[in-house]
Amino acid sequence: VFTDIRNSTHLWDVNRGMNTAWRLHNNLLRRLLRFCGGYEVKTEGDAFMVAFPTTLAAVWWCLSVQTELLNEAWPLELLECDDGKPIFHPDDEHVIARGISVRMGI
């Protein structure tokens, strides 16, 4: 699996909360990686390359990360900017995105 924080270059340039957000992101991905049985191959900047024993484990990790991104205690500076503000589902108003947005490719 390859991951990348969406708009990270812009966020690093303009958002004071990015250093804290990046640490929270890294800790979350690594914690769930151990839980799902994967291992970190390498990182480059905010991007991770990780491997799993099965495809199902990789999918499980990706879904777990995306779910937990919604629950992370992101810095207020991030939650108040356009790239990090909460986005609500138009039909029932539950939060579908907030904080850092992570792209993932399996």
Tab-separated table of N, CA, C and O in Angstrom:
chain	number	residue	atom	x	y	z
A	1	VAL	N	0.857	-1.177	0.000
A	1	VAL	CA	0.000	0.000	0.000
A	1	VAL	C	0.900	1.236	0.000
A	1	VAL	O	1.893	1.289	0.713
A	2	PHE	N	0.520	2.198	-0.813
A	2	PHE	CA	1.197	3.491	-0.828
A	2	PHE	C	0.220	4.543	-0.312
A	2	PHE	O	-0.955	4.529	-0.681
A	3	THR	N	0.703	5.438	0.548
A	3	THR	CA	-0.144	6.505	1.075
A	3	THR	C	0.507	7.861	0.829
A	3	THR	O	1.726	7.950	0.635
A	4	ASP	N	-0.326	8.881	0.876
A	4	ASP	CA	0.162	10.247	0.699
A	4	ASP	C	-0.871	11.196	1.294
A	4	ASP	O	-2.078	10.996	1.112
A	5	ILE	N	-0.410	12.215	2.002
A	5	ILE	CA	-1.310	13.233	2.539
A	5	ILE	C	-1.666	14.205	1.412
A	5	ILE	O	-0.776	14.783	0.785
A	6	ARG	N	-2.956	14.374	1.175
A	6	ARG	CA	-3.429	15.271	0.126
A	6	ARG	C	-3.106	16.725	0.492
A	6	ARG	O	-3.328	17.163	1.603
A	7	ASN	N	-2.544	17.453	-0.459
A	7	ASN	CA	-2.199	18.882	-0.314
A	7	ASN	C	-1.189	19.149	0.798
A	7	ASN	O	-1.179	20.231	1.399
A	8	SER	N	-0.323	18.196	1.075
A	8	SER	CA	0.617	18.367	2.189
A	8	SER	C	1.608	19.507	1.963
A	8	SER	O	1.943	20.225	2.903
A	9	THR	N	2.062	19.699	0.737
A	9	THR	CA	3.024	20.782	0.476
A	9	THR	C	2.401	22.124	0.829
A	9	THR	O	3.015	22.949	1.514
A	10	HIS	N	1.182	22.336	0.393
A	10	HIS	CA	0.473	23.577	0.724
A	10	HIS	C	0.267	23.703	2.235
A	10	HIS	O	0.490	24.771	2.811
A	11	LEU	N	-0.157	22.604	2.877
A	11	LEU	CA	-0.390	22.648	4.326
A	11	LEU	C	0.885	22.986	5.091
A	11	LEU	O	0.853	23.768	6.044
A	12	TRP	N	2.020	22.403	4.686
A	12	TRP	CA	3.286	22.714	5.353
A	12	TRP	C	3.619	24.196	5.203
A	12	TRP	O	4.176	24.809	6.107
A	13	ASP	N	3.281	24.775	4.061
A	13	ASP	CA	3.607	26.177	3.808
A	13	ASP	C	2.755	27.153	4.605
A	13	ASP	O	3.226	28.226	4.968
A	14	VAL	N	1.488	26.802	4.871
A	14	VAL	CA	0.571	27.806	5.422
A	14	VAL	C	-0.044	27.453	6.773
A	14	VAL	O	-0.698	28.309	7.366
A	15	ASN	N	0.146	26.245	7.275
A	15	ASN	CA	-0.595	25.842	8.472
A	15	ASN	C	0.349	25.506	9.619
A	15	ASN	O	1.132	24.555	9.534
A	16	ARG	N	0.232	26.262	10.722
A	16	ARG	CA	1.094	26.049	11.901
A	16	ARG	C	0.846	24.709	12.574
A	16	ARG	O	1.709	24.189	13.268
A	17	GLY	N	-0.326	24.128	12.400
A	17	GLY	CA	-0.651	22.867	13.050
A	17	GLY	C	-0.144	21.646	12.328
A	17	GLY	O	-0.311	20.518	12.800
A	18	MET	N	0.516	21.849	11.189
A	18	MET	CA	0.916	20.707	10.366
A	18	MET	C	1.951	19.819	11.047
A	18	MET	O	1.910	18.599	10.879
A	19	ASN	N	2.864	20.379	11.814
A	19	ASN	CA	3.872	19.552	12.477
A	19	ASN	C	3.205	18.568	13.445
A	19	ASN	O	3.527	17.374	13.457
A	20	THR	N	2.275	19.055	14.237
A	20	THR	CA	1.545	18.184	15.161
A	20	THR	C	0.688	17.194	14.388
A	20	THR	O	0.639	16.003	14.717
A	21	ALA	N	0.005	17.661	13.343
A	21	ALA	CA	-0.853	16.785	12.539
A	21	ALA	C	-0.047	15.671	11.886
A	21	ALA	O	-0.488	14.515	11.826
A	22	TRP	N	1.146	15.988	11.404
A	22	TRP	CA	2.003	14.985	10.762
A	22	TRP	C	2.408	13.901	11.761
A	22	TRP	O	2.374	12.712	11.446
A	23	ARG	N	2.747	14.304	12.985
A	23	ARG	CA	3.092	13.319	14.018
A	23	ARG	C	1.892	12.438	14.354
A	23	ARG	O	2.036	11.216	14.510
A	24	LEU	N	0.714	13.039	14.489
A	24	LEU	CA	-0.500	12.259	14.761
A	24	LEU	C	-0.763	11.268	13.631
A	24	LEU	O	-1.106	10.102	13.866
A	25	HIS	N	-0.621	11.722	12.393
A	25	HIS	CA	-0.794	10.875	11.209
A	25	HIS	C	0.165	9.692	11.247
A	25	HIS	O	-0.240	8.539	11.092
A	26	ASN	N	1.444	9.961	11.466
A	26	ASN	CA	2.443	8.881	11.490
A	26	ASN	C	2.159	7.878	12.604
A	26	ASN	O	2.249	6.663	12.388
A	27	ASN	N	1.839	8.374	13.782
A	27	ASN	CA	1.537	7.480	14.909
A	27	ASN	C	0.316	6.614	14.623
A	27	ASN	O	0.311	5.418	14.921
A	28	LEU	N	-0.721	7.205	14.043
A	28	LEU	CA	-1.935	6.466	13.716
A	28	LEU	C	-1.648	5.366	12.700
A	28	LEU	O	-2.023	4.199	12.908
A	29	LEU	N	-0.961	5.706	11.618
A	29	LEU	CA	-0.669	4.701	10.593
A	29	LEU	C	0.186	3.566	11.157
A	29	LEU	O	-0.096	2.395	10.897
A	30	ARG	N	1.188	3.900	11.944
A	30	ARG	CA	2.064	2.856	12.499
A	30	ARG	C	1.348	1.991	13.537
A	30	ARG	O	1.558	0.780	13.594
A	31	ARG	N	0.511	2.592	14.365
A	31	ARG	CA	-0.230	1.824	15.368
A	31	ARG	C	-1.165	0.816	14.691
A	31	ARG	O	-1.197	-0.365	15.044
A	32	LEU	N	-1.895	1.267	13.690
A	32	LEU	CA	-2.812	0.372	12.991
A	32	LEU	C	-2.066	-0.642	12.126
A	32	LEU	O	-2.552	-1.750	11.909
A	33	LEU	N	-0.899	-0.284	11.668
A	33	LEU	CA	-0.078	-1.213	10.892
A	33	LEU	C	0.270	-2.440	11.721
A	33	LEU	O	0.138	-3.581	11.257
A	34	ARG	N	0.680	-2.213	12.960
A	34	ARG	CA	1.000	-3.341	13.848
A	34	ARG	C	-0.245	-4.168	14.127
A	34	ARG	O	-0.205	-5.398	14.141
A	35	PHE	N	-1.379	-3.509	14.316
A	35	PHE	CA	-2.642	-4.187	14.617
A	35	PHE	C	-3.106	-5.063	13.450
A	35	PHE	O	-3.659	-6.145	13.658
A	36	CYS	N	-2.866	-4.611	12.227
A	36	CYS	CA	-3.346	-5.327	11.040
A	36	CYS	C	-2.323	-6.293	10.461
A	36	CYS	O	-2.570	-6.918	9.430
A	37	GLY	N	-1.161	-6.416	11.099
A	37	GLY	CA	-0.171	-7.405	10.671
A	37	GLY	C	0.717	-6.982	9.524
A	37	GLY	O	1.362	-7.824	8.891
A	38	GLY	N	0.795	-5.693	9.259
A	38	GLY	CA	1.644	-5.223	8.174
A	38	GLY	C	2.976	-4.721	8.686
A	38	GLY	O	3.247	-4.741	9.887
A	39	TYR	N	3.817	-4.303	7.763
A	39	TYR	CA	5.092	-3.704	8.158
A	39	TYR	C	5.446	-2.565	7.220
A	39	TYR	O	5.024	-2.519	6.071
A	40	GLU	N	6.183	-1.633	7.778
A	40	GLU	CA	6.600	-0.443	7.047
A	40	GLU	C	7.812	-0.782	6.199
A	40	GLU	O	8.834	-1.220	6.710
A	41	VAL	N	7.696	-0.567	4.899
A	41	VAL	CA	8.817	-0.790	3.992
A	41	VAL	C	9.711	0.442	3.985
A	41	VAL	O	10.922	0.341	4.171
A	42	LYS	N	9.092	1.616	3.781
A	42	LYS	CA	9.840	2.872	3.837
A	42	LYS	C	8.871	4.043	3.888
A	42	LYS	O	7.687	3.898	3.604
A	43	THR	N	9.411	5.198	4.265
A	43	THR	CA	8.664	6.450	4.202
A	43	THR	C	9.501	7.452	3.430
A	43	THR	O	10.733	7.364	3.397
A	44	GLU	N	8.802	8.383	2.817
A	44	GLU	CA	9.474	9.488	2.148
A	44	GLU	C	8.596	10.711	2.338
A	44	GLU	O	7.495	10.781	1.797
A	45	GLY	N	9.046	11.631	3.174
A	45	GLY	CA	8.223	12.776	3.522
A	45	GLY	C	6.997	12.304	4.285
A	45	GLY	O	7.115	11.623	5.301
A	46	ASP	N	5.807	12.623	3.763
A	46	ASP	CA	4.583	12.184	4.422
A	46	ASP	C	4.019	10.904	3.807
A	46	ASP	O	2.944	10.460	4.168
A	47	ALA	N	4.738	10.305	2.869
A	47	ALA	CA	4.266	9.102	2.175
A	47	ALA	C	4.802	7.837	2.844
A	47	ALA	O	5.950	7.788	3.269
A	48	PHE	N	3.927	6.835	2.926
A	48	PHE	CA	4.304	5.527	3.458
A	48	PHE	C	4.232	4.487	2.353
A	48	PHE	O	3.355	4.556	1.479
A	49	MET	N	5.138	3.520	2.395
A	49	MET	CA	5.043	2.298	1.607
A	49	MET	C	5.006	1.172	2.625
A	49	MET	O	5.935	1.038	3.434
A	50	VAL	N	3.917	0.394	2.633
A	50	VAL	CA	3.751	-0.676	3.607
A	50	VAL	C	3.347	-1.959	2.898
A	50	VAL	O	2.816	-1.932	1.786
A	51	ALA	N	3.596	-3.087	3.549
A	51	ALA	CA	3.277	-4.394	2.964
A	51	ALA	C	2.529	-5.247	3.977
A	51	ALA	O	2.679	-5.068	5.189
A	52	PHE	N	1.754	-6.191	3.445
A	52	PHE	CA	0.909	-7.057	4.264
A	52	PHE	C	1.001	-8.488	3.753
A	52	PHE	O	1.286	-8.711	2.573
A	53	PRO	N	0.693	-9.450	4.621
A	53	PRO	CA	0.747	-10.849	4.185
A	53	PRO	C	-0.387	-11.226	3.231
A	53	PRO	O	-0.250	-12.165	2.453
A	54	THR	N	-1.505	-10.474	3.277
A	54	THR	CA	-2.639	-10.763	2.396
A	54	THR	C	-3.249	-9.452	1.909
A	54	THR	O	-3.095	-8.400	2.543
A	55	THR	N	-3.970	-9.552	0.806
A	55	THR	CA	-4.681	-8.392	0.282
A	55	THR	C	-5.758	-7.945	1.259
A	55	THR	O	-5.973	-6.740	1.458
A	56	LEU	N	-6.433	-8.902	1.878
A	56	LEU	CA	-7.479	-8.567	2.839
A	56	LEU	C	-6.931	-7.749	4.005
A	56	LEU	O	-7.553	-6.789	4.460
A	57	ALA	N	-5.738	-8.088	4.489
A	57	ALA	CA	-5.112	-7.329	5.572
A	57	ALA	C	-4.812	-5.894	5.118
A	57	ALA	O	-4.979	-4.947	5.892
A	58	ALA	N	-4.402	-5.730	3.869
A	58	ALA	CA	-4.125	-4.395	3.338
A	58	ALA	C	-5.402	-3.564	3.278
A	58	ALA	O	-5.421	-2.394	3.671
A	59	VAL	N	-6.485	-4.167	2.803
A	59	VAL	CA	-7.764	-3.465	2.735
A	59	VAL	C	-8.250	-3.113	4.139
A	59	VAL	O	-8.734	-2.003	4.379
A	60	TRP	N	-8.111	-4.055	5.065
A	60	TRP	CA	-8.513	-3.828	6.460
A	60	TRP	C	-7.770	-2.618	7.033
A	60	TRP	O	-8.349	-1.756	7.682
A	61	TRP	N	-6.458	-2.565	6.795
A	61	TRP	CA	-5.654	-1.450	7.299
A	61	TRP	C	-6.118	-0.133	6.687
A	61	TRP	O	-6.311	0.863	7.403
A	62	CYS	N	-6.317	-0.100	5.375
A	62	CYS	CA	-6.746	1.139	4.712
A	62	CYS	C	-8.079	1.628	5.268
A	62	CYS	O	-8.228	2.820	5.564
A	63	LEU	N	-9.033	0.729	5.420
A	63	LEU	CA	-10.335	1.117	5.956
A	63	LEU	C	-10.225	1.565	7.412
A	63	LEU	O	-10.880	2.532	7.825
A	64	SER	N	-9.386	0.888	8.186
A	64	SER	CA	-9.178	1.270	9.588
A	64	SER	C	-8.561	2.653	9.683
A	64	SER	O	-8.983	3.478	10.505
A	65	VAL	N	-7.565	2.933	8.864
A	65	VAL	CA	-6.927	4.248	8.871
A	65	VAL	C	-7.942	5.327	8.509
A	65	VAL	O	-8.049	6.348	9.194
A	66	GLN	N	-8.702	5.115	7.442
A	66	GLN	CA	-9.668	6.126	7.012
A	66	GLN	C	-10.709	6.399	8.100
A	66	GLN	O	-11.081	7.555	8.340
A	67	THR	N	-11.150	5.367	8.781
A	67	THR	CA	-12.121	5.538	9.866
A	67	THR	C	-11.516	6.313	11.025
A	67	THR	O	-12.124	7.237	11.565
A	68	GLU	N	-10.303	5.950	11.415
A	68	GLU	CA	-9.668	6.599	12.565
A	68	GLU	C	-9.228	8.031	12.270
A	68	GLU	O	-9.106	8.835	13.189
A	69	LEU	N	-8.996	8.363	11.007
A	69	LEU	CA	-8.679	9.752	10.663
A	69	LEU	C	-9.806	10.685	11.087
A	69	LEU	O	-9.570	11.836	11.465
A	70	LEU	N	-11.037	10.190	11.044
A	70	LEU	CA	-12.192	10.995	11.450
A	70	LEU	C	-12.206	11.270	12.954
A	70	LEU	O	-12.773	12.261	13.398
A	71	ASN	N	-11.610	10.380	13.731
A	71	ASN	CA	-11.655	10.470	15.193
A	71	ASN	C	-10.412	11.092	15.817
A	71	ASN	O	-10.359	11.268	17.034
A	72	GLU	N	-9.416	11.386	15.002
A	72	GLU	CA	-8.146	11.909	15.526
A	72	GLU	C	-8.341	13.311	16.109
A	72	GLU	O	-9.182	14.082	15.649
A	73	ALA	N	-7.573	13.635	17.135
A	73	ALA	CA	-7.627	14.952	17.783
A	73	ALA	C	-6.715	15.928	17.025
A	73	ALA	O	-5.642	16.303	17.502
A	74	TRP	N	-7.149	16.329	15.835
A	74	TRP	CA	-6.353	17.211	14.989
A	74	TRP	C	-6.204	18.597	15.613
A	74	TRP	O	-7.106	19.057	16.313
A	75	PRO	N	-5.098	19.285	15.333
A	75	PRO	CA	-4.924	20.656	15.830
A	75	PRO	C	-6.016	21.573	15.269
A	75	PRO	O	-6.468	21.407	14.131
A	76	LEU	N	-6.416	22.523	16.073
A	76	LEU	CA	-7.470	23.461	15.676
A	76	LEU	C	-7.101	24.210	14.396
A	76	LEU	O	-7.961	24.463	13.547
A	77	GLU	N	-5.820	24.550	14.233
A	77	GLU	CA	-5.380	25.260	13.026
A	77	GLU	C	-5.711	24.459	11.766
A	77	GLU	O	-6.056	25.027	10.728
A	78	LEU	N	-5.574	23.140	11.844
A	78	LEU	CA	-5.877	22.289	10.702
A	78	LEU	C	-7.387	22.208	10.460
A	78	LEU	O	-7.852	22.290	9.327
A	79	LEU	N	-8.148	22.069	11.536
A	79	LEU	CA	-9.599	21.935	11.401
A	79	LEU	C	-10.277	23.220	10.922
A	79	LEU	O	-11.400	23.184	10.426
A	80	GLU	N	-9.582	24.338	11.062
A	80	GLU	CA	-10.153	25.615	10.634
A	80	GLU	C	-9.762	26.010	9.208
A	80	GLU	O	-10.279	26.974	8.680
A	81	CYS	N	-8.859	25.260	8.575
A	81	CYS	CA	-8.458	25.607	7.209
A	81	CYS	C	-9.302	24.825	6.201
A	81	CYS	O	-9.941	23.832	6.535
A	82	ASP	N	-9.295	25.275	4.956
A	82	ASP	CA	-10.109	24.644	3.919
A	82	ASP	C	-9.755	23.176	3.706
A	82	ASP	O	-10.640	22.357	3.444
A	83	ASP	N	-8.482	22.828	3.798
A	83	ASP	CA	-8.059	21.444	3.564
A	83	ASP	C	-8.355	20.501	4.729
A	83	ASP	O	-8.256	19.288	4.568
A	84	GLY	N	-8.698	21.041	5.890
A	84	GLY	CA	-8.915	20.187	7.048
A	84	GLY	C	-10.262	20.312	7.724
A	84	GLY	O	-10.584	19.547	8.625
A	85	LYS	N	-11.066	21.265	7.280
A	85	LYS	CA	-12.356	21.488	7.942
A	85	LYS	C	-13.274	20.281	7.746
A	85	LYS	O	-13.177	19.561	6.748
A	86	PRO	N	-14.154	20.036	8.699
A	86	PRO	CA	-15.075	18.904	8.585
A	86	PRO	C	-15.983	19.037	7.361
A	86	PRO	O	-16.442	20.127	7.021
A	87	ILE	N	-16.206	17.910	6.715
A	87	ILE	CA	-17.132	17.821	5.581
A	87	ILE	C	-18.241	16.874	5.993
A	87	ILE	O	-17.979	15.768	6.472
A	88	PHE	N	-19.470	17.314	5.800
A	88	PHE	CA	-20.633	16.548	6.238
A	88	PHE	C	-21.369	15.939	5.050
A	88	PHE	O	-21.453	16.551	3.983
A	89	HIS	N	-21.897	14.745	5.251
A	89	HIS	CA	-22.715	14.088	4.235
A	89	HIS	C	-23.973	14.937	4.020
A	89	HIS	O	-24.601	15.363	4.990
A	90	PRO	N	-24.358	15.186	2.771
A	90	PRO	CA	-25.493	16.084	2.531
A	90	PRO	C	-26.850	15.540	2.986
A	90	PRO	O	-27.763	16.322	3.278
A	91	ASP	N	-26.991	14.223	3.071
A	91	ASP	CA	-28.293	13.655	3.429
A	91	ASP	C	-28.542	13.577	4.926
A	91	ASP	O	-29.628	13.897	5.393
A	92	ASP	N	-27.539	13.131	5.672
A	92	ASP	CA	-27.798	12.932	7.108
A	92	ASP	C	-26.845	13.694	8.020
A	92	ASP	O	-26.887	13.530	9.224
A	93	GLU	N	-25.974	14.526	7.435
A	93	GLU	CA	-25.113	15.424	8.198
A	93	GLU	C	-24.078	14.741	9.093
A	93	GLU	O	-23.561	15.363	10.004
A	94	HIS	N	-23.751	13.443	8.864
A	94	HIS	CA	-22.647	12.877	9.630
A	94	HIS	C	-21.328	13.245	8.951
A	94	HIS	O	-21.284	13.510	7.748
A	95	VAL	N	-20.260	13.311	9.744
A	95	VAL	CA	-18.950	13.737	9.239
A	95	VAL	C	-18.367	12.644	8.347
A	95	VAL	O	-18.272	11.486	8.751
A	96	ILE	N	-17.971	13.029	7.134
A	96	ILE	CA	-17.355	12.062	6.219
A	96	ILE	C	-15.867	12.351	6.009
A	96	ILE	O	-15.148	11.511	5.478
A	97	ALA	N	-15.409	13.525	6.444
A	97	ALA	CA	-13.982	13.858	6.363
A	97	ALA	C	-13.704	14.992	7.338
A	97	ALA	O	-14.543	15.858	7.549
A	98	ARG	N	-12.497	14.958	7.930
A	98	ARG	CA	-12.036	16.059	8.786
A	98	ARG	C	-10.560	15.858	9.040
A	98	ARG	O	-10.069	14.736	9.097
A	99	GLY	N	-9.835	16.950	9.157
A	99	GLY	CA	-8.402	16.866	9.424
A	99	GLY	C	-7.632	16.490	8.159
A	99	GLY	O	-7.996	16.874	7.050
A	100	ILE	N	-6.592	15.733	8.345
A	100	ILE	CA	-5.749	15.325	7.223
A	100	ILE	C	-6.492	14.323	6.345
A	100	ILE	O	-7.152	13.418	6.842
A	101	SER	N	-6.353	14.500	5.037
A	101	SER	CA	-6.924	13.571	4.071
A	101	SER	C	-5.779	12.732	3.492
A	101	SER	O	-4.783	13.283	3.016
A	102	VAL	N	-5.917	11.415	3.561
A	102	VAL	CA	-4.851	10.513	3.117
A	102	VAL	C	-5.309	9.712	1.907
A	102	VAL	O	-6.315	9.015	1.955
A	103	ARG	N	-4.539	9.826	0.819
A	103	ARG	CA	-4.778	9.000	-0.364
A	103	ARG	C	-4.073	7.669	-0.151
A	103	ARG	O	-2.984	7.622	0.436
A	104	MET	N	-4.685	6.587	-0.643
A	104	MET	CA	-4.096	5.255	-0.480
A	104	MET	C	-4.259	4.468	-1.769
A	104	MET	O	-5.323	4.516	-2.391
A	105	GLY	N	-3.213	3.766	-2.149
A	105	GLY	CA	-3.273	2.890	-3.311
A	105	GLY	C	-2.810	1.496	-2.926
A	105	GLY	O	-1.797	1.326	-2.283
A	106	ILE	N	-3.641	0.517	-3.291
A	106	ILE	CA	-3.304	-0.885	-2.970
A	106	ILE	C	-2.866	-1.572	-4.262
A	106	ILE	O	-3.548	-1.497	-5.261
